[in-house]
Amino acid sequence: QVSLVESGGGLVQAGGSLSLSCADSRRTFSRYVMGWFRQAPGKEREFVARIRSSGGSTYYADSVKGRFTISRDNAKNTVYLQMNSLKPEDTAVYYCAAQTSGIPGRYDYWGQGTQVTVSS
């Protein structure tokens, strides 16, 4: 299986903003449910946001509602995560992933991750 490629991570101060991108060269990209996950130091990987193949339905973890926005551009085979009002607890490696099997909730394509660090 192929992996996705994330970009846009970096170091920001609390209250700042950052935008992440994830690209896939597969022609079937527009068929996939796409998700963002993160893993902080010493913690388990957690769900952040999800978007349907059409881009018309989104879902967020309670910890990021009102601050993060997931979107996609199927013409560019890219999914985005706009992060505003960042907090130190948002510090983590962020991963994008795709549901390609048709089984709900099963993410079987993963990116390499991009580091997001928020200073207090």
Coordinates of C-alpha atoms in Angstrom, one line a residue, residues 1-107:
Q1 CA 0.0 0.0 0.0
V2 CA 1.1 3.6 -0.7
S3 CA 1.4 6.3 2.0
L4 CA 0.2 9.9 2.0
V5 CA 2.5 12.9 2.3
E6 CA 1.9 15.6 4.9
S7 CA 3.4 19.1 5.1
G8 CA 3.0 22.4 6.9
G9 CA 4.1 21.5 10.5
G10 CA 6.2 23.8 12.5
L11 CA 6.7 25.8 15.7
V12 CA 4.1 28.4 16.8
Q13 CA 3.2 30.4 19.9
A14 CA 0.0 29.7 21.8
G15 CA -3.0 31.4 20.2
G16 CA -1.4 31.2 16.7
S17 CA -2.5 29.4 13.6
L18 CA -1.1 26.7 11.3
S19 CA -2.3 24.9 8.2
L20 CA -1.5 21.3 7.3
S21 CA -1.8 19.7 3.9
C22 CA -1.8 16.0 2.8
A23 CA -1.5 14.9 -0.8
D24 CA -2.1 11.6 -2.5
S25 CA -1.3 10.7 -6.2
R26 CA -3.9 7.9 -6.4
R27 CA -6.7 8.5 -8.9
T28 CA -9.2 7.0 -6.4
F29 CA -8.5 9.7 -3.8
S30 CA -12.0 11.2 -4.4
R31 CA -13.6 8.0 -3.2
Y32 CA -11.9 8.0 0.2
V33 CA -13.0 9.2 3.6
M34 CA -10.0 11.1 5.0
G35 CA -9.0 11.7 8.5
W36 CA -6.4 13.5 10.7
F37 CA -4.9 12.0 13.8
R38 CA -2.2 13.1 16.2
Q39 CA 0.2 11.5 18.8
A40 CA 1.7 13.6 21.6
P41 CA 4.8 12.6 23.5
G42 CA 4.1 9.8 25.9
K43 CA 0.5 9.4 24.7
E44 CA -1.5 7.1 22.4
R45 CA -2.6 8.2 18.9
E46 CA -5.9 10.0 18.9
F47 CA -8.5 11.0 16.4
V48 CA -8.7 14.7 15.4
A49 CA -11.1 15.1 12.4
R50 CA -12.8 13.3 9.5
I51 CA -14.2 14.3 6.2
R52 CA -16.4 12.4 3.7
S53 CA -15.4 11.8 0.1
S54 CA -17.6 14.5 -1.2
G55 CA -16.4 17.0 1.5
G56 CA -20.0 17.6 2.6
S57 CA -19.8 16.0 6.0
T58 CA -17.2 16.6 8.7
Y59 CA -16.7 15.4 12.3
Y60 CA -14.3 16.6 15.0
A61 CA -12.9 15.5 18.3
D62 CA -14.4 17.6 21.2
S63 CA -10.9 18.9 22.0
V64 CA -10.6 20.7 18.7
K65 CA -14.2 21.7 17.9
G66 CA -14.5 25.4 17.0
R67 CA -10.7 25.7 16.5
F68 CA -9.8 23.3 13.7
T69 CA -11.3 22.9 10.2
I70 CA -10.9 20.0 7.9
S71 CA -11.5 20.4 4.1
R72 CA -10.5 18.8 0.9
D73 CA -9.9 19.6 -2.8
N74 CA -10.5 16.4 -4.8
A75 CA -9.2 18.1 -8.0
K76 CA -5.8 18.4 -6.3
N77 CA -6.0 15.1 -4.4
T78 CA -5.4 17.0 -1.2
V79 CA -6.9 17.2 2.3
Y80 CA -6.3 20.2 4.7
L81 CA -6.4 20.9 8.4
Q82 CA -6.6 24.6 9.4
M83 CA -5.7 25.0 13.1
N84 CA -6.5 28.2 14.9
S85 CA -6.2 29.3 18.6
L86 CA -3.5 26.7 19.1
K87 CA -2.8 25.5 22.7
P88 CA 0.3 23.9 24.1
E89 CA -1.7 20.6 24.5
D90 CA -2.0 20.6 20.6
T91 CA 1.7 19.7 20.4
A92 CA 2.0 16.4 18.6
V93 CA 2.9 14.6 15.4
Y94 CA 0.0 14.9 13.0
Y95 CA -0.9 12.2 10.5
C96 CA -3.3 12.0 7.7
A97 CA -5.0 8.7 6.7
A98 CA -7.5 7.3 4.2
Q99 CA -10.3 4.7 4.4
T100 CA -9.8 2.8 1.2
S101 CA -11.4 -0.6 2.0
G102 CA -15.0 0.6 2.4
I103 CA -15.1 -0.7 6.0
P104 CA -16.3 2.2 8.2
G105 CA -13.5 3.5 10.5
R106 CA -10.8 1.4 9.0
Y107 CA -7.9 3.6 8.0

